[in-house]
XYZ file of C-alpha atoms in Angstrom:
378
model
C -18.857 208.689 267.004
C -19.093 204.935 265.265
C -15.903 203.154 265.828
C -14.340 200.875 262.613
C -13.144 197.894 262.683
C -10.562 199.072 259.711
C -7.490 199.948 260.857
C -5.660 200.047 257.874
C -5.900 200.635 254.088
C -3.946 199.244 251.282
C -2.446 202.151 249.351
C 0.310 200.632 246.907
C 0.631 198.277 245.090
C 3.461 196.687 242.696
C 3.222 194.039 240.917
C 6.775 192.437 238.882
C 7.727 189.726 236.462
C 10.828 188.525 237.224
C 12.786 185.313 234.943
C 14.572 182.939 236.900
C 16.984 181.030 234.608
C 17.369 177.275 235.493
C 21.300 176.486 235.591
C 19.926 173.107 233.095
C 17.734 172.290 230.739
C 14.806 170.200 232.476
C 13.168 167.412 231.150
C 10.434 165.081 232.332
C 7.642 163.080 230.540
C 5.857 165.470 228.941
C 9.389 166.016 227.112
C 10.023 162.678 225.928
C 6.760 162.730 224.848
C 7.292 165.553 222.450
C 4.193 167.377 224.233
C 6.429 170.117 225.668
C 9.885 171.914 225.596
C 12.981 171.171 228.245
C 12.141 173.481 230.700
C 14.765 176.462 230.864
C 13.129 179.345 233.457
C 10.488 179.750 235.407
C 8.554 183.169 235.123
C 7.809 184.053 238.985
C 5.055 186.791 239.264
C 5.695 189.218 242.305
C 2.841 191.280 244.405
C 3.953 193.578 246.965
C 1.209 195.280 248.982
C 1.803 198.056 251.023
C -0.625 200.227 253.504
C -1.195 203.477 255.130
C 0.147 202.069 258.587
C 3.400 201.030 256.697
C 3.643 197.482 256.509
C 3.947 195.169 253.782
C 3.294 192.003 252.161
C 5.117 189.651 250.201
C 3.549 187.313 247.495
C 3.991 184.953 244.451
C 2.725 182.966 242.047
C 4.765 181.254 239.232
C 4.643 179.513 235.897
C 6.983 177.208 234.031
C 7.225 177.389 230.210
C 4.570 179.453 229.273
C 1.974 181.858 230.956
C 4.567 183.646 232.599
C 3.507 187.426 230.486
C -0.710 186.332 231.065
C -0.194 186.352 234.564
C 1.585 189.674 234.666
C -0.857 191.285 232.105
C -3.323 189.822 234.362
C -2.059 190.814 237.898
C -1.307 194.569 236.389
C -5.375 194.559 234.901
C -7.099 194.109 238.199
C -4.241 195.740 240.759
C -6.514 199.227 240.913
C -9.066 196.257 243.075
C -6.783 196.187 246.208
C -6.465 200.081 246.522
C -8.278 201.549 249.944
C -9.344 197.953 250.985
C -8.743 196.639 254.511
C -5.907 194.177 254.179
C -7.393 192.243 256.909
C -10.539 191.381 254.981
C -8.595 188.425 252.288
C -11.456 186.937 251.067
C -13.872 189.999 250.406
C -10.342 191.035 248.031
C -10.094 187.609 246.530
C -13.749 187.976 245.167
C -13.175 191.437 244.457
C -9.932 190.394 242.614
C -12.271 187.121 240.828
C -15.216 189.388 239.796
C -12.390 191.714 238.412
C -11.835 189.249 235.844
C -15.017 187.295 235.883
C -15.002 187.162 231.819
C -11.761 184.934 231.814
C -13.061 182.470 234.443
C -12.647 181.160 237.887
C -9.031 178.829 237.066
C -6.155 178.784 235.547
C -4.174 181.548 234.803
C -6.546 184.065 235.691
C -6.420 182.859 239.583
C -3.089 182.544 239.171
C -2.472 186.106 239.149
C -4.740 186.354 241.691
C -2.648 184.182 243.728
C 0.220 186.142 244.104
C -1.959 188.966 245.945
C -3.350 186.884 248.211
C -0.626 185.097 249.419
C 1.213 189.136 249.818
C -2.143 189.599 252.270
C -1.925 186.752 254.367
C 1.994 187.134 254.805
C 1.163 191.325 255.591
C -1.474 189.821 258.003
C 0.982 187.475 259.806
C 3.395 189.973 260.297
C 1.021 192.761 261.390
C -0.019 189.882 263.873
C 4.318 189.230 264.605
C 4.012 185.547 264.235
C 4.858 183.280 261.270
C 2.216 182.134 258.977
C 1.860 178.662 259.975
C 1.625 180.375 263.649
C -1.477 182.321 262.608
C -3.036 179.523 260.705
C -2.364 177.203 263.528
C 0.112 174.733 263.474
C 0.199 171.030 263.937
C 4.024 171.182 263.897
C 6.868 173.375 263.685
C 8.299 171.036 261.076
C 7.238 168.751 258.040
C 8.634 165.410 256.307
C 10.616 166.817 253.344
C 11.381 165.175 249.920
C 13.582 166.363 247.099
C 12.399 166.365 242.876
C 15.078 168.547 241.617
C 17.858 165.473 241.062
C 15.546 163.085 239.665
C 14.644 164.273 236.220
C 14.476 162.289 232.838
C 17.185 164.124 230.949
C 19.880 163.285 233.711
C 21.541 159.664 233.436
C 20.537 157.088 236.212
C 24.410 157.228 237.380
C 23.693 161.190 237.912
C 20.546 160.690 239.911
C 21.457 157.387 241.717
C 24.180 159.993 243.037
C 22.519 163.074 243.586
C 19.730 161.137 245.844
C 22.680 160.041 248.000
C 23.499 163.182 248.335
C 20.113 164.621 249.739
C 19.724 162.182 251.789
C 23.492 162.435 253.394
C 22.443 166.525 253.805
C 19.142 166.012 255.979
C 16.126 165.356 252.873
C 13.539 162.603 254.125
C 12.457 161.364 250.827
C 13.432 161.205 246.935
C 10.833 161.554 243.586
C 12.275 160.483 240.804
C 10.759 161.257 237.347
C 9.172 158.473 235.164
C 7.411 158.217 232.357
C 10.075 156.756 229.835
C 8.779 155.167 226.072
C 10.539 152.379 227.930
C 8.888 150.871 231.277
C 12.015 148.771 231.705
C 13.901 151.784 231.907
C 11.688 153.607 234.016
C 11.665 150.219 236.406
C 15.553 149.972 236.472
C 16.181 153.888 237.259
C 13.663 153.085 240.510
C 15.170 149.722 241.148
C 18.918 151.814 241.318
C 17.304 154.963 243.317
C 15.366 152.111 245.765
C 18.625 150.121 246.307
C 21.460 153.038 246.495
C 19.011 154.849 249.435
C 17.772 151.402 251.155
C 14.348 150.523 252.215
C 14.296 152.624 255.331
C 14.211 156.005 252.496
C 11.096 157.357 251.277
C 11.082 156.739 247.727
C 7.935 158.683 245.565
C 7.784 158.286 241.558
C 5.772 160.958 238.917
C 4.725 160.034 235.691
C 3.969 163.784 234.760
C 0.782 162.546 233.153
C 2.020 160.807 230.594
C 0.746 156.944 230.825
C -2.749 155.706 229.491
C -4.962 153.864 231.604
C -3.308 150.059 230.622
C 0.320 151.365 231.220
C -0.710 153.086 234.347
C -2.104 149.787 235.470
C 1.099 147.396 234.767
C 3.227 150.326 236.027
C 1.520 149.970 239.105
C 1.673 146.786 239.478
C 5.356 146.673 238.649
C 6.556 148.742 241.110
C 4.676 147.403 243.982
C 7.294 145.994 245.654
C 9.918 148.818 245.621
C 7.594 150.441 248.468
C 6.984 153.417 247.302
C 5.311 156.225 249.466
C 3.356 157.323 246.392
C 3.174 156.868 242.610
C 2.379 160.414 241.051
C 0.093 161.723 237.766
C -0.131 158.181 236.317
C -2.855 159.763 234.299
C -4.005 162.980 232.941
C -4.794 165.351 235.524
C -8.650 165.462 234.572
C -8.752 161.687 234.653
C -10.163 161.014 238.244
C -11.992 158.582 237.524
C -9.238 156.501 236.060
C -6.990 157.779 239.286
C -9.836 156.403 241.326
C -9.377 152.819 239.830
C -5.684 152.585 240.655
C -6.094 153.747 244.041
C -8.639 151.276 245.076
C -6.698 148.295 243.117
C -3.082 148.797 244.626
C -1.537 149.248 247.552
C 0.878 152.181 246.716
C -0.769 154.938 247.392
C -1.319 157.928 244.145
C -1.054 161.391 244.272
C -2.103 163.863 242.352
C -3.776 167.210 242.413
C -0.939 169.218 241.529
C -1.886 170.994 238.114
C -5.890 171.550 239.167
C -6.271 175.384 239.092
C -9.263 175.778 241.282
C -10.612 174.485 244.785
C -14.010 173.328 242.884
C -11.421 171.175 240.405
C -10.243 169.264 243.747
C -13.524 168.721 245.083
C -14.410 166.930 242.223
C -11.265 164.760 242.415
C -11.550 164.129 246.154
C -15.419 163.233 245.616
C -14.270 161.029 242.593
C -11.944 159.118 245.066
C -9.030 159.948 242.644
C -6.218 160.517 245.502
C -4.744 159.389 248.489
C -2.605 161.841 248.246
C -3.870 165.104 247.411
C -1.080 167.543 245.486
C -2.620 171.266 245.873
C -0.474 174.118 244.710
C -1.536 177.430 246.391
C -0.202 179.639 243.372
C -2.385 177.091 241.197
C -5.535 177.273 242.879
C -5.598 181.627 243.696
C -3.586 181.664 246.778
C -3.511 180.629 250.469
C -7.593 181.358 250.583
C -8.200 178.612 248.013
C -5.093 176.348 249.405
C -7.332 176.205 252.596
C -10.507 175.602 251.263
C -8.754 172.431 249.618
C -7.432 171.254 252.785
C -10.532 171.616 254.381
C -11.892 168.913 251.736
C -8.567 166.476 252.197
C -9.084 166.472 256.110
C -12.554 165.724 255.788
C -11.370 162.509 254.085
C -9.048 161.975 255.664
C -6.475 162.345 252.923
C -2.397 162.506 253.026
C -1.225 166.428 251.757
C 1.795 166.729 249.906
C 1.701 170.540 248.204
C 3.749 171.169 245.255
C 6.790 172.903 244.835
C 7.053 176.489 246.115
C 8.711 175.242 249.658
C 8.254 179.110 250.779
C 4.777 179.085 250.928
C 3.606 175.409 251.623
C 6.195 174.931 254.568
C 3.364 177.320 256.483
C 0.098 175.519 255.196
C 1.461 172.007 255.636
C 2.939 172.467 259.515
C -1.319 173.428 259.587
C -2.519 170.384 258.317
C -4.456 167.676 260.816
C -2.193 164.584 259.820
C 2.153 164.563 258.817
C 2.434 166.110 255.191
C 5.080 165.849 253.044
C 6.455 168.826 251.764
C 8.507 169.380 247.863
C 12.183 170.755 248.509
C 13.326 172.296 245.009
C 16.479 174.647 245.499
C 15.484 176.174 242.234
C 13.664 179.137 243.916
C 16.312 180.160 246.215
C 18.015 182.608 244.273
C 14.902 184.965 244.530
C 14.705 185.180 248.746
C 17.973 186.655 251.062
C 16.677 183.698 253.519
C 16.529 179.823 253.159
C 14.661 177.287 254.743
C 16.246 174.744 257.553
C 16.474 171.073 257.052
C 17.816 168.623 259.122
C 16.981 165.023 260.260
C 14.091 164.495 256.852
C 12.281 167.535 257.719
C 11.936 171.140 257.088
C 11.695 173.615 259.596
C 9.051 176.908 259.895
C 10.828 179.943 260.041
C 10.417 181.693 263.368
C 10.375 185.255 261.263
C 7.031 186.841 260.856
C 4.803 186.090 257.656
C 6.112 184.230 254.798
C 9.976 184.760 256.492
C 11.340 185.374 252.923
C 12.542 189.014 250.993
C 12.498 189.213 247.817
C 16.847 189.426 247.125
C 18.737 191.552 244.912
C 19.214 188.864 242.315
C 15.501 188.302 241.831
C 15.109 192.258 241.523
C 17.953 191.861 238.606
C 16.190 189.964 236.757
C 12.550 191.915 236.422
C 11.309 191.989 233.647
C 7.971 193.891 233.845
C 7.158 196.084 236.816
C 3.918 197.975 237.545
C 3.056 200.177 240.145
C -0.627 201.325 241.471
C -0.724 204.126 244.559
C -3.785 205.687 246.159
């Protein structure tokens, strides 16, 4: 008799849509800009993957302001792929789950769906294995450099965030990003200027422009706020711009990040190639999950690049304690009404989990607010 190498099958699957209200109305650039709406939820797409021997997995992807309903539609389309397969074998499923939905591309949202599968396989295949994620991808570190977004938004007065920054640093954050990207530069230089001198020189300080300057602002800008000492300037340009992100990195000493709204490891590629980053942004519900996350830090070691994910702490705590050289990672406390546990953070950092997997379950509040739920079964 021929002995298999499959040990288990995947025989349900459920897939949910579930609206997390945000407590305030968000705005950044893109607001003041009149290009978007103040943000006021964040649809969080769910994928929870169970098999024959019993265990499960726990995955997510997300998206703010719209998308949220494409994703699910999406996810619940090509969710028949993952029945009978070995859970093991991620990245035969992820081009299973691709080809699924070849006709709508290899980015964006349709990868996006995808994303919350995969990242449900590789936290099923780091518990199956009893160690935590970052374990099984091997770690560099059992904790990474943490900075906090949340408090340093456009819509909230400079008196609000000068305070709030305090405050994260006083409770254990390493770092603050405050938004820019005002019709005003002085403004945008004088929020810094308060952030830089309330938290003193010894604070990582980041700024993000959310896109939103053309390539002559994004040049002054630069040079403006050279000598606040920032750790990085974010999205001075459009996203697709790496050329133009490729200028300013060679021509000033603050570093710029960006990477954090490409949908695809091919899209990073092209911005690592085009020099565009020092610090390279990946999102791992962006880009189709863990699977893709790797490929892209593959590319960033290579050249020798900082990594800084975005948002979605839960996942990117794992994939950045994995990472050859000290990440950053992006605390947001928006997320953590969805998960019964929270991360650790203490002295500027944030700690692994020792649980198996992700370490997160999905809490009763999230489950309260479903929207859309879908179930496939052998």
């Amino acid at each position: 008799m021929t002995e298999s190498a499959t040990l288990d099958r995947i025989t349900r699957v459920e897939i949910s849509s579930v609206t997390l209200p945000l407590p305030t109305a968000i705005s950044d650039a893109k607001v003041l800009t009149g290009r978007q709406k103040p943000m006021t939820e964040v649809a969080v797409l769910f994928a929870e993957i169970t098999t024959a021997g019993g265990l499960e997995g726990i995955g997510f992807s997300y998206s703010k302001r719209a998308g949220g309903p494409g994703q699910y539609a999406h996810a619940r389309e090509i969710a028949p792929v993952l029945i009978g397969e070995d859970p093991s074998d991620i990245a035969k499923i992820w081009d299973k789950l691709v080809w699924a939905g070849a006709s709508v591309g290899r980015s964006g949202l349709a990868v996006q769906a995808i994303a919350a599968f995969d990242v449900a396989l590789w936290d099923l295949k780091a518990k199956r294995a009893g160690l935590p994620l970052a374990k099984l991808l091997g770690a560099h570190r059992d904790s990474v450099r943490c900075y906090n977004t949340s408090g340093g938004f456009l819509h909230a007065p400079i008196e609000e965030v000068v305070e709030r920054a305090a405050e994260s640093v006083a409770g254990g954050i390493g770092g603050i990003k405050i938004k820019v990207g005002h019709p005003d530069n002085a403004v945008d230089l004088a929020r810094v200027t308060a952030v830089r001198e309330e938290i003193g020189d010894g604070v990582a300080l980041m700024v993000d422009a959310n896109q939103q300057w053309d390539r002559p602002t994004a040049r002054r800008m630069c040079r403006a706020l050279e000598p606040l000492n920032l750790v990085w300037i974010e999205e001075p340009l459009d996203a697709y711009d790496f050329e133009g992100h490729a200028v300013l990195a060679s021509n000033f000493d603050t570093p710029i990040a960006t990477g954090e709204m490409l949908t695809s490891a091919a899209e990073h590629r092209e911005l690592i190639r085009a020099g565009g980053a020092d610090v390279v942004q990946p999102d791992a519900p962006r880009v189709g999950g863990i699977t893709q996350f790797l490929k892209v830090m593959s590319l960033a070691d290579d050249r020798n690049l900082q990594l800084a994910p975005h948002f979605a702490m839960e996942i990117h705590i794992h994939l950045a304690a994995a990472y050859a050289r000290e990440p950053w990672v992006e605390h947001f406390e928006w997320l953590d009404p969805l998960f019964d546990e929270h991360l650790r953070i203490e002295s500027g950092r944030m700690h692994v989990s020792p649980r198996p997997g992700l370490g997160v379950t999905i809490s009763d509040q999230a489950r309260s607010w479903t929207v859309a739920r879908h179930e496939v079964r052998a």
